[in-house]
């Protein structure tokens, strides 16, 4: 089995061709041989029946056993031209009257047909002579003209037809072996030629590297049976290319976002070390450094959460949660921040949602924080919650400048910021919406966004039913 597993597909199919061919040729050859053997045996048996019938007729026309001994020519002429034919005439006391071809050996005792019974093929017996020759024989009684009965035995050790059959059997084996080899060799080359498109596809696949993820397999050059495979492989390359692009962008964005707080820490510390400072200056420096450390900690914690959520390592403890209570809890939590921004938060909710309360609060917190950041002073942020038969939906609606259409498809990418002017602020690391999407994925739901320029921006969290 190990040897077969290490064989190429061409060799395996060629070997299967060989096995199928040899079994087919053996089966057909055996069938033809047996069919011819049965036909020749039947003809020999009919000839044997004819001979013993003739011998019985000659005996019936003979006057006595002494007359047969005196003039056996009629019997010898009947057995002439058959050098393998044995004819024995015996008296009932066992004395031999006639025995042709005695050099082929004596015959054992076999069953004898009565004189008045017709001779049929069923009476023929397969036996071995005293010289070890296989023979087919038939024995019957016959009555002389004087009323005396004698025993007639006719046997045949082999016929010319059976000798020809032996040669034919050898030719069948030679033809079967030659045909098997021819089919196996031709099958191997035909399979190799038939698998040529597969080797071409493999060569195209080998040309795809990390620097050439934009290359795709040519489906036009592939046979129909491989179209699904080629399409699946190209789809996999599309996913890999997209993931690689996101990874590259993620690495660049991560380096950019980490560089800012690290540079701040380094520059501030270097400036403080240029000369001696007062205690108040050092305290101010430490406070500023703590803010940068907190920013780094939030960024690392968010990245860790996204990584764990992506590999489903975040435990989701779902339960039935009241929409009104959870949305009011979020409104109360952000009340102080909303007052500073000059906006108000209104809750309109009813029903329940089947979700993890902690993860739900985190997702809502990120969305409400963004809404407060972009809502003009004096406006109202609305939190809506409703339950339907297919699940529950939470909407965070806020007026503002809106989100440009070209930014919407990328809003949930990590480190993506639609507002370039705020790309370096400490208030946002560009991971909040990515976390929201991961939380909804963990719940089996989805997040949707709709925005109008200088109008309403709506983020919808759609949860499936319990």
XYZ file of C-alpha atoms in Angstrom:
466
model
C 0.000 0.000 0.000
C 2.853 2.387 0.802
C 4.347 1.712 -2.634
C 1.020 2.495 -4.332
C 0.627 5.729 -2.343
C 4.050 6.892 -3.551
C 3.225 6.140 -7.213
C 2.283 8.906 -9.607
C -1.309 9.157 -10.802
C -0.197 8.141 -14.306
C 1.493 5.005 -12.986
C -1.532 4.130 -10.854
C -3.956 4.428 -13.771
C -1.518 2.532 -16.022
C -1.362 -0.250 -13.427
C -5.157 -0.299 -13.268
C -5.240 -0.586 -17.070
C -2.855 -3.541 -16.780
C -4.970 -5.300 -14.143
C -8.246 -4.688 -15.975
C -6.697 -5.850 -19.258
C -5.203 -9.040 -17.843
C -8.436 -10.004 -16.087
C -10.463 -9.203 -19.208
C -8.186 -11.159 -21.549
C -8.009 -14.113 -19.143
C -11.793 -14.158 -18.765
C -12.436 -13.894 -22.518
C -9.676 -16.398 -23.356
C -10.940 -18.862 -20.764
C -14.493 -18.516 -22.059
C -13.435 -19.083 -25.674
C -11.218 -22.014 -24.693
C -13.937 -23.699 -22.647
C -16.486 -23.093 -25.386
C -14.233 -24.653 -28.023
C -13.291 -27.488 -25.637
C -16.955 -28.335 -25.030
C -17.719 -28.289 -28.754
C -14.770 -30.542 -29.616
C -15.529 -32.865 -26.723
C -19.129 -33.090 -27.887
C -18.020 -34.007 -31.406
C -15.590 -36.607 -30.071
C -18.331 -38.061 -27.903
C -20.709 -38.226 -30.856
C -18.050 -39.982 -32.872
C -17.455 -42.355 -29.962
C -21.180 -43.111 -29.789
C -21.214 -43.680 -33.529
C -18.307 -46.123 -33.289
C -19.806 -48.237 -30.525
C -23.168 -48.211 -32.334
C -21.379 -49.484 -35.433
C -19.536 -52.129 -33.392
C -22.838 -53.277 -31.846
C -24.342 -53.559 -35.345
C -21.374 -55.619 -36.600
C -21.613 -57.914 -33.573
C -25.306 -58.442 -34.158
C -24.528 -59.516 -37.746
C -21.794 -61.905 -36.618
C -22.653 -65.568 -36.146
C -20.420 -66.309 -33.172
C -17.377 -65.139 -31.248
C -15.309 -67.739 -33.101
C -16.351 -66.177 -36.410
C -15.155 -62.771 -35.150
C -11.802 -64.283 -34.150
C -11.510 -65.944 -37.514
C -12.433 -62.838 -39.503
C -11.974 -59.582 -37.473
C -11.436 -57.430 -40.574
C -14.834 -55.750 -40.405
C -14.103 -54.546 -36.896
C -10.532 -53.540 -37.735
C -11.740 -51.604 -40.781
C -14.275 -49.757 -38.580
C -11.467 -48.793 -36.198
C -9.045 -47.849 -38.967
C -7.707 -44.306 -39.383
C -8.103 -43.781 -35.617
C -4.763 -44.603 -34.046
C -5.993 -43.393 -30.639
C -9.133 -45.503 -30.725
C -9.265 -48.634 -28.538
C -11.821 -51.342 -29.351
C -12.243 -54.341 -27.071
C -14.574 -57.299 -27.606
C -14.865 -59.746 -24.704
C -16.894 -62.787 -23.967
C -18.971 -62.667 -20.819
C -16.450 -64.979 -19.078
C -13.796 -62.254 -19.608
C -11.919 -63.855 -22.489
C -10.735 -61.293 -24.998
C -11.968 -61.656 -28.552
C -10.436 -58.479 -30.016
C -8.250 -55.688 -28.649
C -6.975 -52.912 -30.913
C -4.177 -50.512 -29.902
C -3.261 -52.621 -26.890
C -0.042 -50.596 -26.604
C -2.067 -47.763 -25.040
C -2.810 -49.883 -21.988
C -5.663 -51.822 -20.491
C -8.915 -50.222 -19.463
C -10.384 -50.463 -15.974
C -13.844 -51.908 -15.370
C -16.641 -49.456 -16.170
C -20.389 -49.597 -16.130
C -21.944 -51.520 -19.029
C -25.154 -50.702 -20.899
C -27.639 -53.548 -21.503
C -27.879 -54.841 -25.059
C -31.307 -53.353 -25.608
C -30.517 -49.835 -24.221
C -29.790 -46.972 -26.556
C -26.310 -45.432 -26.309
C -26.256 -41.781 -25.120
C -23.581 -39.289 -24.097
C -24.406 -39.849 -20.406
C -22.958 -43.396 -20.696
C -19.480 -42.052 -21.549
C -16.963 -42.356 -18.713
C -13.674 -40.501 -18.194
C -10.952 -42.946 -17.108
C -7.221 -43.601 -17.060
C -5.548 -46.484 -18.882
C -2.913 -48.673 -17.273
C -0.292 -46.552 -19.086
C -1.576 -43.371 -17.432
C -3.401 -42.003 -20.485
C -6.674 -40.142 -20.039
C -9.464 -41.635 -22.110
C -13.192 -41.342 -22.628
C -14.840 -44.747 -22.912
C -18.225 -46.386 -23.292
C -19.197 -50.028 -22.771
C -22.266 -51.969 -23.828
C -23.451 -55.537 -24.284
C -24.472 -56.894 -27.674
C -26.063 -60.132 -28.805
C -24.647 -62.391 -31.529
C -26.818 -64.184 -34.035
C -26.483 -67.403 -32.027
C -27.906 -65.628 -28.991
C -24.590 -65.315 -27.194
C -23.820 -61.943 -25.526
C -20.438 -60.278 -25.700
C -19.034 -57.070 -24.139
C -18.052 -54.149 -26.390
C -15.785 -51.393 -25.042
C -14.772 -48.415 -27.174
C -12.360 -45.785 -25.777
C -10.400 -42.879 -27.132
C -7.328 -41.498 -25.411
C -7.048 -38.320 -27.464
C -8.184 -36.904 -30.753
C -6.542 -34.682 -33.282
C -9.023 -32.030 -32.299
C -7.942 -32.226 -28.658
C -4.290 -32.025 -29.679
C -5.177 -28.929 -31.657
C -6.959 -27.576 -28.578
C -3.770 -27.825 -26.524
C -1.933 -25.710 -29.072
C -4.861 -23.297 -29.116
C -4.699 -22.963 -25.321
C -1.062 -21.888 -25.513
C -1.902 -19.356 -28.209
C -4.706 -17.977 -26.018
C -2.264 -17.414 -23.147
C 0.291 -15.790 -25.428
C -2.378 -13.554 -26.992
C -3.730 -12.606 -23.539
C -0.253 -11.681 -22.293
C 0.600 -9.724 -25.451
C -2.753 -7.935 -25.400
C -2.337 -7.078 -21.725
C 1.106 -5.598 -22.272
C -0.109 -3.652 -25.313
C -3.123 -2.234 -23.424
C -1.018 -1.411 -20.361
C 1.699 0.385 -22.337
C -0.733 2.240 -24.599
C -2.922 3.051 -21.578
C 0.062 4.501 -19.723
C 0.947 6.843 -22.584
C -2.698 7.748 -23.224
C -3.201 8.586 -19.542
C 0.032 10.574 -19.520
C -1.182 12.520 -22.532
C -4.641 12.897 -21.004
C -3.162 14.316 -17.785
C -1.122 16.864 -19.692
C -3.584 19.685 -18.860
C -3.212 18.798 -15.188
C 0.566 19.179 -15.430
C 0.072 22.520 -17.169
C -2.193 23.649 -14.323
C 0.414 22.467 -11.810
C 3.066 24.507 -13.638
C 0.811 27.569 -13.501
C 0.195 26.970 -9.796
C 3.962 26.752 -9.152
C 4.398 30.177 -10.737
C 2.137 31.737 -8.077
C 4.298 33.213 -5.305
C 3.873 35.718 -2.516
C 4.953 38.425 -4.970
C 2.624 37.165 -7.742
C -0.652 36.563 -5.956
C -2.450 38.401 -8.754
C -1.823 35.500 -11.179
C -4.700 33.105 -11.821
C -4.982 29.684 -13.444
C -6.210 29.681 -17.027
C -9.591 27.955 -16.935
C -9.824 27.942 -20.731
C -6.860 25.549 -21.022
C -8.290 23.142 -18.423
C -10.605 20.255 -19.360
C -14.239 20.440 -18.329
C -13.705 18.005 -15.438
C -11.148 20.356 -13.855
C -13.123 23.585 -14.182
C -14.504 23.319 -10.639
C -10.994 22.681 -9.295
C -9.534 25.633 -11.198
C -12.344 27.929 -10.096
C -11.927 26.840 -6.470
C -8.156 27.385 -6.685
C -8.606 30.833 -8.236
C -11.148 31.709 -5.544
C -8.615 30.613 -2.925
C -5.999 32.837 -4.571
C -8.469 35.734 -4.463
C -8.930 35.184 -0.732
C -5.187 34.851 -0.172
C -4.490 37.975 -2.190
C -7.133 39.906 -0.273
C -5.835 38.600 3.074
C -2.247 39.376 2.096
C -3.208 42.891 1.088
C -5.078 43.398 4.361
C -2.150 41.970 6.307
C 0.280 44.268 4.547
C -1.976 47.245 5.150
C -2.492 46.139 8.744
C 1.266 45.924 9.308
C 1.802 49.379 7.826
C -1.057 50.908 9.828
C 0.092 49.198 12.999
C 3.624 50.518 12.580
C 2.239 53.986 11.897
C -0.053 53.976 14.932
C 2.587 52.603 17.257
C 5.193 55.050 16.031
C 3.250 58.117 17.184
C 2.972 57.294 20.917
C 6.469 55.799 20.987
C 7.935 58.919 19.376
C 6.011 61.067 21.840
C 7.404 59.090 24.757
C 10.929 59.164 23.392
C 10.991 62.855 22.443
C 9.412 64.022 25.695
C 11.815 61.925 27.740
C 14.852 63.119 25.752
C 13.820 66.765 26.188
C 13.371 66.261 29.922
C 16.839 64.734 30.195
C 18.628 67.594 28.464
C 18.754 69.553 31.732
C 17.544 69.297 35.275
C 13.842 69.899 35.734
C 11.609 70.786 38.617
C 9.445 68.233 40.361
C 6.382 69.755 38.704
C 7.981 69.314 35.232
C 8.776 65.666 35.920
C 5.253 65.100 37.180
C 3.839 66.654 34.018
C 6.127 64.457 31.904
C 5.026 61.332 33.770
C 1.370 62.247 33.384
C 1.858 62.742 29.645
C 3.743 59.443 29.411
C 0.957 57.672 31.296
C -1.535 58.924 28.705
C 0.610 57.541 25.910
C 0.999 54.246 27.779
C -2.763 54.070 28.213
C -3.200 54.656 24.512
C -0.741 51.853 23.746
C -2.472 49.567 26.243
C -5.863 50.221 24.667
C -4.445 49.545 21.226
C -2.772 46.280 22.298
C -5.899 45.164 24.163
C -8.062 45.873 21.100
C -5.664 44.020 18.790
C -5.597 41.070 21.190
C -9.394 40.991 21.290
C -9.600 41.029 17.483
C -7.037 38.245 17.193
C -8.874 36.078 19.731
C -12.250 36.812 18.144
C -10.920 35.922 14.686
C -9.862 32.485 15.974
C -13.064 32.068 18.046
C -11.137 32.081 21.321
C -13.548 34.587 22.884
C -16.114 32.919 25.126
C -19.632 34.156 24.319
C -22.022 33.813 27.244
C -25.373 34.528 25.651
C -28.481 35.263 27.643
C -31.785 37.067 27.179
C -31.081 40.773 27.705
C -33.572 43.641 27.914
C -32.981 46.133 25.106
C -34.396 49.064 27.059
C -32.211 48.400 30.117
C -28.977 47.901 28.140
C -29.451 50.950 25.920
C -30.346 53.100 28.944
C -27.253 51.796 30.723
C -25.105 52.955 27.770
C -26.867 56.333 27.684
C -26.222 56.871 31.400
C -22.560 55.826 31.029
C -21.911 58.368 28.231
C -24.060 61.126 29.758
C -21.085 63.083 31.043
C -19.153 62.850 27.764
C -22.293 63.830 25.845
C -22.803 66.932 28.028
C -19.224 68.013 27.362
C -19.839 67.636 23.618
C -23.132 69.510 23.876
C -25.311 66.638 22.636
C -28.088 64.576 24.156
C -28.746 60.800 24.045
C -32.337 59.516 23.682
C -33.404 55.878 24.091
C -36.360 54.263 22.280
C -36.325 50.522 22.889
C -38.519 47.579 23.703
C -38.208 43.812 23.637
C -35.235 41.573 24.351
C -32.117 40.338 22.569
C -30.233 37.056 22.939
C -26.625 38.196 23.338
C -23.566 38.391 25.553
C -24.254 41.463 27.726
C -20.572 42.419 28.164
C -19.748 42.150 24.446
C -22.977 43.971 23.575
C -22.024 46.889 25.839
C -18.576 47.039 24.250
C -20.001 47.205 20.741
C -22.573 49.808 21.724
C -19.931 51.815 23.582
C -17.711 52.027 20.485
C -20.603 53.143 18.300
C -21.938 55.712 20.779
C -18.438 57.122 21.342
C -18.078 57.610 17.573
C -21.557 59.172 17.382
C -20.698 61.681 20.125
C -17.441 62.556 18.391
C -19.136 63.464 15.079
C -22.511 64.854 16.242
C -22.788 68.679 16.125
C -23.537 70.533 19.381
C -27.199 70.809 20.252
C -28.224 67.665 18.347
C -29.649 64.381 19.652
C -28.225 60.845 19.334
C -30.998 58.220 19.211
C -30.630 54.632 20.402
C -33.385 52.399 18.982
C -34.042 48.747 19.860
C -36.739 46.449 18.584
C -37.501 42.728 18.486
C -38.930 40.826 15.521
C -39.639 37.161 14.797
C -36.262 36.713 13.087
C -34.249 38.421 15.820
C -33.491 41.838 17.254
C -32.074 45.053 15.782
C -30.320 47.954 17.535
C -29.784 51.230 15.692
C -27.529 54.121 16.689
C -28.649 57.219 14.784
C -26.856 60.554 14.850
C -26.910 63.660 12.673
C -23.666 65.040 11.317
C -21.514 65.556 8.247
C -22.098 61.960 7.159
C -19.709 59.369 5.746
C -18.639 59.512 2.105
C -19.818 56.600 0.000
C -16.269 55.510 -0.901
C -15.394 55.067 2.783
C -18.337 52.859 3.783
C -16.937 49.532 2.391
C -13.724 50.062 4.436
C -15.190 51.324 7.689
C -14.748 48.003 9.478
C -11.144 47.458 8.362
C -8.575 47.674 11.106
C -6.871 51.069 11.540
C -9.068 52.578 8.835
C -10.182 56.155 9.468
C -12.631 57.932 7.202
C -11.582 61.282 8.739
C -7.953 61.810 7.718
C -7.730 64.900 9.897
C -8.211 62.714 12.982
C -5.854 59.971 11.921
C -3.230 60.906 14.466
C -5.445 61.777 17.392
C -5.100 59.902 20.606
C -8.833 59.460 20.871
C -9.045 56.825 18.142
C -6.850 53.967 17.017
C -9.064 52.905 14.115
C -10.038 49.592 15.759
C -13.443 50.403 17.261
C -15.583 49.456 14.255
C -13.447 46.364 13.578
C -14.210 45.250 17.131
C -17.920 45.898 16.568
C -17.906 43.689 13.475
C -16.015 40.915 15.315
C -18.545 40.983 18.162
C -21.433 40.675 15.716
C -19.674 37.800 13.941
C -19.306 36.007 17.281
C -23.066 36.379 17.755
C -23.839 35.089 14.271
C -25.232 38.486 13.315
C -24.025 41.410 11.255
C -23.516 45.161 11.357
C -24.795 47.519 8.675
C -24.279 51.228 8.068
C -26.206 53.863 6.150
C -25.174 57.494 5.910
C -26.305 60.679 4.195
C -24.160 63.715 3.568
C -25.039 66.356 6.159
C -27.819 64.068 7.294
C -28.321 61.013 9.467
C -25.786 58.249 9.963
C -27.293 54.911 11.082
C -25.344 51.940 12.416
C -27.510 48.825 12.803
C -26.616 45.759 14.877
C -28.699 42.827 13.632
C -28.921 39.797 15.981
C -30.443 36.455 15.015
C -33.278 34.918 17.006
C -32.487 32.670 19.952
